[in-house]
Tab-separated table of C-alpha atoms in Angstrom:
chain	number	residue	atom	x	y	z
A	1	MET	CA	120.531	50.362	137.412
A	2	LYS	CA	120.619	52.105	140.532
A	3	LYS	CA	122.513	55.304	138.593
A	4	LEU	CA	119.610	55.070	135.710
A	5	LEU	CA	116.648	54.758	139.024
A	6	ARG	CA	118.309	57.261	140.728
A	7	ILE	CA	118.924	59.705	136.895
A	8	ILE	CA	114.717	58.781	135.953
A	9	ILE	CA	113.888	60.229	140.117
A	10	LEU	CA	115.651	63.333	138.854
A	11	ILE	CA	114.210	64.070	135.727
A	12	LEU	CA	110.791	63.435	137.264
A	13	VAL	CA	111.510	65.795	140.537
A	14	LEU	CA	113.336	68.969	138.100
A	15	TRP	CA	111.076	68.659	135.497
A	16	GLY	CA	107.908	68.491	137.805
A	17	PHE	CA	106.803	66.132	135.207
A	18	PRO	CA	103.466	64.454	137.206
A	19	THR	CA	101.873	68.063	137.061
A	20	PHE	CA	102.741	68.615	133.691
A	21	ALA	CA	100.662	65.519	132.775
A	22	LEU	CA	98.213	66.293	135.199
A	23	PHE	CA	97.265	69.054	133.113
A	24	TYR	CA	98.448	68.572	129.670
A	25	ILE	CA	97.620	64.378	129.022
A	26	ASN	CA	95.249	63.261	131.536
A	27	ALA	CA	94.598	62.955	135.456
A	28	THR	CA	95.067	59.164	135.206
A	29	LEU	CA	98.732	59.826	134.208
A	30	GLY	CA	99.392	62.616	136.730
A	31	SER	CA	98.403	60.701	139.332
A	32	LEU	CA	100.078	57.563	138.359
A	33	THR	CA	103.439	59.316	138.161
A	34	SER	CA	103.241	61.983	140.688
A	35	TYR	CA	102.706	58.254	143.000
A	36	LEU	CA	105.531	56.529	140.880
A	37	THR	CA	107.798	59.776	141.757
A	38	ILE	CA	107.131	58.343	145.545
A	39	VAL	CA	107.172	55.016	144.962
A	40	LEU	CA	110.742	55.189	143.115
A	41	LEU	CA	112.058	57.640	146.196
A	42	LEU	CA	111.760	54.726	148.547
A	43	VAL	CA	112.896	52.047	146.214
A	44	TYR	CA	115.903	53.860	146.273
A	45	TYR	CA	116.196	54.288	149.940
A	46	ALA	CA	115.738	51.079	151.006
A	47	PHE	CA	117.783	49.542	148.387
A	48	TYR	CA	119.895	51.197	146.917
A	49	ILE	CA	121.972	52.924	149.239
A	50	LYS	CA	124.675	51.673	151.321
A	51	ASN	CA	125.708	54.393	153.232
A	52	TYR	CA	122.904	56.016	154.741
A	53	ARG	CA	123.752	60.228	155.705
A	54	LYS	CA	121.613	61.400	158.555
A	55	PRO	CA	118.655	62.980	158.421
A	56	LEU	CA	118.573	66.545	157.841
A	57	LEU	CA	116.609	67.219	160.994
A	58	CYS	CA	116.239	71.127	160.105
A	59	PHE	CA	113.770	70.058	156.975
A	60	ILE	CA	112.152	67.280	159.371
A	61	PHE	CA	111.484	69.664	161.919
A	62	LEU	CA	110.436	72.429	158.866
A	63	GLY	CA	107.831	69.659	157.572
A	64	ILE	CA	106.427	68.426	160.689
A	65	THR	CA	105.912	72.152	162.510
A	66	TYR	CA	104.485	73.250	159.430
A	67	TYR	CA	102.031	70.841	158.725
A	68	ALA	CA	101.397	70.285	162.764
A	69	LEU	CA	100.227	73.417	163.775
A	70	GLY	CA	98.571	74.449	160.270
A	71	GLY	CA	96.591	71.273	161.345
A	72	LEU	CA	95.626	72.967	164.823
A	73	ASN	CA	93.032	75.657	163.042
A	74	PHE	CA	92.522	73.135	159.933
A	75	SER	CA	88.826	72.285	159.685
A	76	GLU	CA	87.625	72.601	156.149
A	77	PRO	CA	86.846	68.386	154.917
A	78	LEU	CA	87.002	69.223	151.718
A	79	TYR	CA	91.348	69.547	151.987
A	80	ASN	CA	91.472	66.753	154.594
A	81	LYS	CA	93.021	64.186	152.476
A	82	GLU	CA	95.419	66.308	150.179
A	83	TYR	CA	96.386	67.849	153.878
A	84	LEU	CA	97.429	63.980	154.972
A	85	THR	CA	98.663	63.454	151.713
A	86	LEU	CA	100.927	66.714	150.950
A	87	PHE	CA	102.601	65.970	155.004
A	88	ILE	CA	103.470	62.324	154.342
A	89	LYS	CA	104.554	63.074	150.771
A	90	TYR	CA	107.197	65.878	152.155
A	91	ILE	CA	108.503	63.844	154.521
A	92	ILE	CA	109.236	60.849	152.602
A	93	VAL	CA	110.635	63.402	149.898
A	94	VAL	CA	113.284	64.685	152.499
A	95	LEU	CA	114.565	61.695	153.858
A	96	CYS	CA	114.730	59.877	150.013
A	97	SER	CA	115.834	63.232	148.744
A	98	THR	CA	118.833	63.785	150.576
A	99	GLU	CA	120.351	60.818	149.343
A	100	ILE	CA	119.324	60.870	146.134
A	101	ALA	CA	121.255	64.729	146.624
A	102	LYS	CA	124.167	62.827	148.476
A	103	ASP	CA	124.677	60.387	145.225
A	104	SER	CA	124.221	63.249	142.401
A	105	ASN	CA	126.741	65.843	140.725
A	106	ILE	CA	126.117	68.822	139.337
A	107	LYS	CA	126.451	67.540	135.644
A	108	GLU	CA	123.271	65.122	135.903
A	109	ILE	CA	121.424	68.199	137.297
A	110	TYR	CA	122.873	71.078	134.964
A	111	TYR	CA	121.693	68.476	132.254
A	112	ILE	CA	118.431	67.575	133.189
A	113	LEU	CA	117.938	71.798	134.143
A	114	ILE	CA	118.915	71.926	130.776
A	115	PHE	CA	116.410	69.669	128.842
A	116	GLY	CA	113.419	71.676	131.195
A	117	ALA	CA	113.971	75.239	130.356
A	118	LEU	CA	114.390	73.636	126.510
A	119	SER	CA	110.223	73.018	127.464
A	120	VAL	CA	109.995	76.830	127.863
A	121	ILE	CA	111.354	77.544	124.626
A	122	ILE	CA	109.339	74.955	122.549
A	123	HIS	CA	106.105	75.959	124.622
A	124	ALA	CA	106.850	79.568	123.089
A	125	VAL	CA	108.012	78.619	119.581
A	126	VAL	CA	106.039	75.236	118.735
A	127	PHE	CA	103.102	75.853	121.173
A	128	PRO	CA	102.313	79.665	121.470
A	129	ASN	CA	98.417	79.414	121.738
A	130	ILE	CA	98.326	76.888	124.810
A	131	ASP	CA	97.967	77.724	128.690
A	132	ALA	CA	97.447	75.233	131.182
A	133	HIS	CA	96.144	77.604	133.338
A	134	PHE	CA	93.965	80.003	130.848
A	135	GLY	CA	93.430	78.031	128.258
A	136	GLU	CA	94.862	80.289	125.841
A	137	SER	CA	98.330	82.323	126.360
A	138	TYR	CA	99.138	85.655	127.275
A	139	GLY	CA	102.610	86.033	126.369
A	140	ARG	CA	104.387	84.092	129.841
A	141	PHE	CA	105.557	80.804	128.814
A	142	SER	CA	106.423	77.642	131.152
A	143	GLY	CA	107.282	74.430	129.186
A	144	PHE	CA	106.976	72.003	132.047
A	145	TYR	CA	106.464	73.318	134.618
A	146	LEU	CA	102.797	75.359	133.754
A	147	ASN	CA	103.508	78.285	135.481
A	148	PRO	CA	106.349	80.927	134.370
A	149	ASN	CA	107.001	82.616	137.988
A	150	TYR	CA	108.219	78.934	138.863
A	151	ALA	CA	109.509	78.485	135.301
A	152	ALA	CA	111.551	81.645	135.704
A	153	ILE	CA	113.350	80.015	139.512
A	154	ILE	CA	114.050	77.021	137.749
A	155	ASN	CA	116.093	79.277	134.853
A	156	LEU	CA	118.025	80.957	137.409
A	157	VAL	CA	118.891	77.612	138.960
A	158	GLY	CA	120.135	76.121	136.349
A	159	PHE	CA	122.068	79.728	135.751
A	160	SER	CA	123.808	79.522	139.546
A	161	LEU	CA	124.477	75.859	138.758
A	162	SER	CA	125.859	77.195	135.629
A	163	PHE	CA	128.717	78.968	137.899
A	164	GLY	CA	129.828	75.175	139.299
A	165	ILE	CA	131.030	74.032	135.434
A	166	LYS	CA	134.798	74.500	135.153
A	167	SER	CA	135.378	71.638	133.476
A	168	ASN	CA	134.106	72.324	129.816
A	169	ALA	CA	133.404	76.045	128.925
A	170	ARG	CA	131.171	75.209	125.730
A	171	LEU	CA	128.368	73.404	127.953
A	172	LYS	CA	128.480	75.871	130.308
A	173	LEU	CA	128.056	78.799	128.147
A	174	ILE	CA	124.732	76.763	126.039
A	175	GLY	CA	123.087	76.103	129.250
A	176	GLN	CA	123.699	80.166	130.125
A	177	LEU	CA	121.790	80.626	126.442
A	178	VAL	CA	119.566	78.692	127.656
A	179	PHE	CA	118.720	79.120	130.441
A	180	SER	CA	119.025	83.057	129.613
A	181	PHE	CA	116.790	82.641	126.665
A	182	SER	CA	114.180	80.586	128.779
A	183	GLY	CA	114.074	82.945	131.237
A	184	ILE	CA	113.309	85.773	129.108
A	185	LEU	CA	110.240	83.828	127.287
A	186	THR	CA	108.467	83.709	131.253
A	187	MET	CA	109.196	87.564	131.127
A	188	SER	CA	109.103	87.415	134.703
A	189	ARG	CA	110.267	90.781	136.682
A	190	TYR	CA	111.891	88.161	138.863
A	191	PHE	CA	114.391	86.420	136.575
A	192	ILE	CA	115.420	89.987	135.620
A	193	LEU	CA	116.021	91.347	138.737
A	194	ILE	CA	118.068	88.164	139.746
A	195	TRP	CA	119.562	87.164	136.274
A	196	VAL	CA	121.246	91.131	136.659
A	197	LEU	CA	122.855	90.573	139.936
A	198	ILE	CA	124.207	86.938	139.623
A	199	ASN	CA	125.590	89.252	136.096
A	200	ILE	CA	126.899	91.645	138.097
A	201	VAL	CA	128.539	89.811	140.579
A	202	ALA	CA	129.890	87.179	138.595
A	203	SER	CA	131.233	90.022	136.057
A	204	ILE	CA	133.106	91.862	138.902
A	205	THR	CA	134.299	88.656	140.678
A	206	SER	CA	136.122	87.246	137.441
A	207	ARG	CA	135.915	89.048	133.442
A	208	LYS	CA	135.736	85.840	132.155
A	209	ASN	CA	132.202	85.731	133.678
A	210	LEU	CA	131.681	88.502	130.713
A	211	MET	CA	130.238	86.024	128.329
A	212	ALA	CA	127.011	85.768	129.955
A	213	PRO	CA	125.685	88.902	129.920
A	214	ILE	CA	126.854	89.443	126.582
A	215	LEU	CA	124.669	86.521	125.363
A	216	GLY	CA	122.071	87.984	127.533
A	217	ALA	CA	121.948	90.871	125.623
A	218	ILE	CA	122.050	88.831	122.104
A	219	VAL	CA	118.619	86.484	123.657
A	220	ILE	CA	116.924	90.241	124.649
A	221	ALA	CA	117.718	91.999	121.452
A	222	PHE	CA	116.274	88.908	119.896
A	223	VAL	CA	112.998	89.108	121.466
A	224	ILE	CA	112.664	92.323	121.786
A	225	LEU	CA	113.579	93.205	118.064
A	226	SER	CA	112.389	89.913	115.594
A	227	GLY	CA	108.744	89.768	117.509
A	228	ALA	CA	109.125	86.209	116.155
A	229	ILE	CA	107.804	85.493	119.629
A	230	LYS	CA	104.535	87.009	120.391
A	231	LEU	CA	105.232	87.499	124.458
A	232	HIS	CA	103.044	89.392	127.226
A	233	ALA	CA	102.626	93.240	125.422
A	234	SER	CA	102.972	95.671	128.517
A	235	ARG	CA	105.757	93.454	130.240
A	236	LEU	CA	107.649	93.361	126.741
A	237	GLU	CA	107.019	96.997	125.861
A	238	ALA	CA	108.849	97.492	129.469
A	239	LEU	CA	111.318	95.331	128.777
A	240	GLU	CA	111.605	97.270	125.779
A	241	SER	CA	111.748	101.205	127.343
A	242	ILE	CA	114.686	100.102	129.750
A	243	PHE	CA	116.880	99.674	126.494
A	244	SER	CA	115.166	102.880	125.100
A	245	ASP	CA	115.642	106.664	125.331
A	246	GLU	CA	111.357	106.514	126.407
A	247	GLN	CA	111.021	107.201	130.134
A	248	VAL	CA	110.395	103.749	131.783
A	249	LYS	CA	106.983	102.166	132.798
A	250	THR	CA	107.367	101.919	136.337
A	251	GLU	CA	103.813	101.422	135.619
A	252	THR	CA	103.913	98.280	134.506
A	253	ILE	CA	106.671	97.317	135.879
A	254	ASN	CA	105.245	97.832	139.810
A	255	HIS	CA	101.565	97.013	138.409
A	256	ASP	CA	100.488	93.340	140.638
A	257	ASN	CA	103.710	93.639	142.686
A	258	ARG	CA	104.303	91.499	145.733
A	259	GLN	CA	104.858	93.976	148.385
A	260	ASP	CA	100.979	94.967	147.578
A	261	THR	CA	100.026	91.696	147.786
A	262	TRP	CA	101.772	90.931	150.977
A	263	ALA	CA	100.785	94.020	152.361
A	264	THR	CA	96.877	92.061	152.657
A	265	PHE	CA	98.013	89.737	154.555
A	266	ALA	CA	99.104	91.927	157.426
A	267	ASP	CA	96.116	92.120	159.652
A	268	ILE	CA	95.583	87.531	159.044
A	269	ILE	CA	99.141	86.752	160.140
A	270	MET	CA	99.327	89.271	163.046
A	271	GLU	CA	95.972	87.611	164.189
A	272	LYS	CA	97.815	84.509	165.495
A	273	PRO	CA	101.762	85.246	165.079
A	274	PHE	CA	101.897	82.324	167.263
A	275	LEU	CA	100.132	79.016	166.230
A	276	GLY	CA	99.073	80.646	162.529
A	277	ASN	CA	95.572	80.828	161.019
A	278	GLY	CA	96.035	76.462	159.635
A	279	TYR	CA	96.839	75.127	156.670
A	280	ARG	CA	96.312	77.044	153.174
A	281	GLN	CA	94.534	80.004	154.689
A	282	LEU	CA	97.180	81.945	153.195
A	283	GLN	CA	97.385	79.751	149.602
A	284	GLY	CA	93.974	81.240	148.278
A	285	GLY	CA	91.032	79.916	146.261
A	286	ASN	CA	88.308	80.218	148.678
A	287	PRO	CA	86.155	83.364	148.851
A	288	ASP	CA	87.880	84.749	151.923
A	289	VAL	CA	91.616	84.808	150.337
A	290	PRO	CA	91.116	83.962	146.245
A	291	VAL	CA	94.603	84.915	145.807
A	292	GLY	CA	97.542	83.259	147.887
A	293	VAL	CA	100.047	85.654	149.800
A	294	HIS	CA	102.843	84.422	147.430
A	295	ASN	CA	105.738	84.770	149.899
A	296	THR	CA	106.541	80.944	152.038
A	297	TYR	CA	107.916	82.982	154.965
A	298	LEU	CA	104.425	85.315	155.379
A	299	LEU	CA	102.854	81.411	154.049
A	300	VAL	CA	104.507	79.809	157.000
A	301	LEU	CA	104.176	82.478	159.833
A	302	GLY	CA	100.594	82.836	158.681
A	303	GLU	CA	99.424	79.882	158.731
A	304	ALA	CA	101.607	77.528	161.339
A	305	GLY	CA	103.241	80.590	162.914
A	306	ILE	CA	106.960	81.553	164.723
A	307	ILE	CA	108.272	78.378	165.027
A	308	PRO	CA	108.284	76.757	161.817
A	309	LEU	CA	109.533	79.992	160.305
A	310	ALA	CA	112.501	79.364	162.968
A	311	PHE	CA	113.026	76.342	160.939
A	312	LEU	CA	112.718	77.899	157.719
A	313	LEU	CA	115.004	80.734	158.642
A	314	TRP	CA	118.141	79.049	160.120
A	315	ILE	CA	117.618	76.883	156.471
A	316	VAL	CA	118.081	80.389	154.909
A	317	PHE	CA	120.993	82.224	157.134
A	318	PHE	CA	123.222	78.416	156.784
A	319	LEU	CA	122.648	78.813	153.566
A	320	ILE	CA	123.330	81.972	152.488
A	321	PHE	CA	126.865	82.057	155.381
A	322	LYS	CA	128.070	79.140	153.891
A	323	SER	CA	128.000	80.340	151.226
A	324	LEU	CA	129.718	83.536	151.585
A	325	LEU	CA	132.031	81.324	153.827
A	326	TYR	CA	132.778	79.314	150.559
A	327	TYR	CA	132.353	81.231	147.860
A	328	LYS	CA	135.932	81.803	146.675
A	329	TYR	CA	136.198	77.621	145.976
A	330	ASN	CA	132.437	77.992	144.537
A	331	MET	CA	130.945	80.778	142.397
A	332	TYR	CA	127.757	79.018	142.261
A	333	TYR	CA	127.148	78.613	146.155
A	334	ILE	CA	126.084	81.982	146.760
A	335	PHE	CA	124.088	82.716	143.708
A	336	LEU	CA	122.115	79.295	144.040
A	337	ALA	CA	121.920	80.667	147.875
A	338	MET	CA	120.328	84.046	146.564
A	339	VAL	CA	117.702	82.501	144.154
A	340	ILE	CA	116.687	79.708	147.578
A	341	ALA	CA	116.150	82.731	149.494
A	342	THR	CA	114.842	85.118	146.554
A	343	SER	CA	112.404	82.599	145.769
A	344	PHE	CA	110.459	82.396	149.044
A	345	LEU	CA	109.876	86.484	148.610
A	346	VAL	CA	107.819	85.590	145.351
A	347	SER	CA	106.840	81.956	145.939
A	348	HIS	CA	104.457	80.361	148.271
A	349	THR	CA	104.008	76.697	146.845
A	350	TYR	CA	107.491	75.608	148.454
A	351	PHE	CA	105.990	72.217	150.653
A	352	GLU	CA	104.487	70.733	147.225
A	353	LYS	CA	106.980	71.504	144.736
A	354	PHE	CA	109.303	67.900	145.222
A	355	SER	CA	112.224	70.285	142.837
A	356	ASN	CA	112.752	73.147	145.127
A	357	ILE	CA	112.855	70.860	148.249
A	358	PHE	CA	115.072	69.105	145.866
A	359	ILE	CA	117.940	71.967	145.249
A	360	THR	CA	117.224	73.570	148.821
A	361	ILE	CA	118.510	69.918	149.854
A	362	PHE	CA	120.941	69.669	147.489
A	363	LEU	CA	122.826	72.977	148.281
A	364	TYR	CA	122.658	72.375	152.068
A	365	LEU	CA	124.987	69.130	151.729
A	366	LYS	CA	127.123	70.654	149.460
A	367	LEU	CA	127.571	73.487	152.388
A	368	LEU	CA	128.122	70.509	154.970
A	369	ASP	CA	130.547	68.998	153.440
A	370	ALA	CA	132.629	71.961	151.659
A	371	ARG	CA	134.721	72.330	154.720
A	372	ASP	CA	135.927	68.653	154.448
A	373	GLU	CA	136.187	69.456	150.579
A	374	GLN	CA	138.342	73.030	150.435
A	375	PRO	CA	141.108	71.089	148.765
A	376	LYS	CA	139.071	69.391	146.458
A	377	LEU	CA	136.951	72.909	145.504
A	378	LYS	CA	140.471	74.451	145.331
A	379	ASN	CA	140.583	72.896	141.621
A	380	THR	CA	136.841	71.390	140.616
A	381	HIS	CA	133.664	70.408	142.046
A	382	GLU	CA	131.750	68.611	139.938
């Protein structure tokens, strides 16, 4: 019963099912599954934990300082309930996810993420004309994750974890193929960049890892040459230009890039760098700021100031430093740390996405325990 409950929680969290249900089924089911996730987390924490682990204080302090300091300049009645609800949910998710992550192994997460990635492929093949936000698809697919950029991050997480699957070469390759194909279907420039970097590092480290980029090249060739799936036209043309004799279409590649978006927020961030401008001031959706900042670092700094930013940077630096320290024992550490650290540069929804919080905590715990488990890591660490 304990394992079944944990798997159900992992599916709800790693697929983002409540949000999917909200958009594609109905608001009632979306709300129910959202609260069900929280209830199941609390049930697991209260009844199925034998040896409680100390809470990860850096994550707790990050949430408290972000929401508390962001709340100082927050006065919009429309978002009061949302503000308190998200704050409470964040604390619950951090506390309970620590126990869920402690009890979960990489293969369980890997399997669940593979099926999540398959939802993107099904979206592209079976329901190509449906899009949660735009009504009609515009050639970028997202499956359970609704947003193609979010789906790209999840695919990179799965692709990174594949390098930790050591005892089943077939499972590793199947996952790499699925995550590569699904990631390409998101038409995310971020996915392609990080996917290429991971493959370069992995291939240099060991020639056994050359199979992943070979599979990726086959996937890209299929997408470009078959025309079976209608993809975002200008991004597909830019991708084609990279692999042809034509001049690379840098205009499309650079169009609507994140640096330009970040630059528009420079003034508002510098106005109040210590205490921030208040919750939701950089998330878009209002007349003054129609588009979000698309950067978690800038979001935290701009809405709540340098104190929560310091906690966020501590978490990121810990992940990077420790993953480099134990890189030779488990390659997926550094790849997953790279994805987490860089995903903060392209997204501002970290505090609302349970999956992102869980994956960060999962890696953080693995790195905390890595010193004691080095002998095991030399053989396998699944």
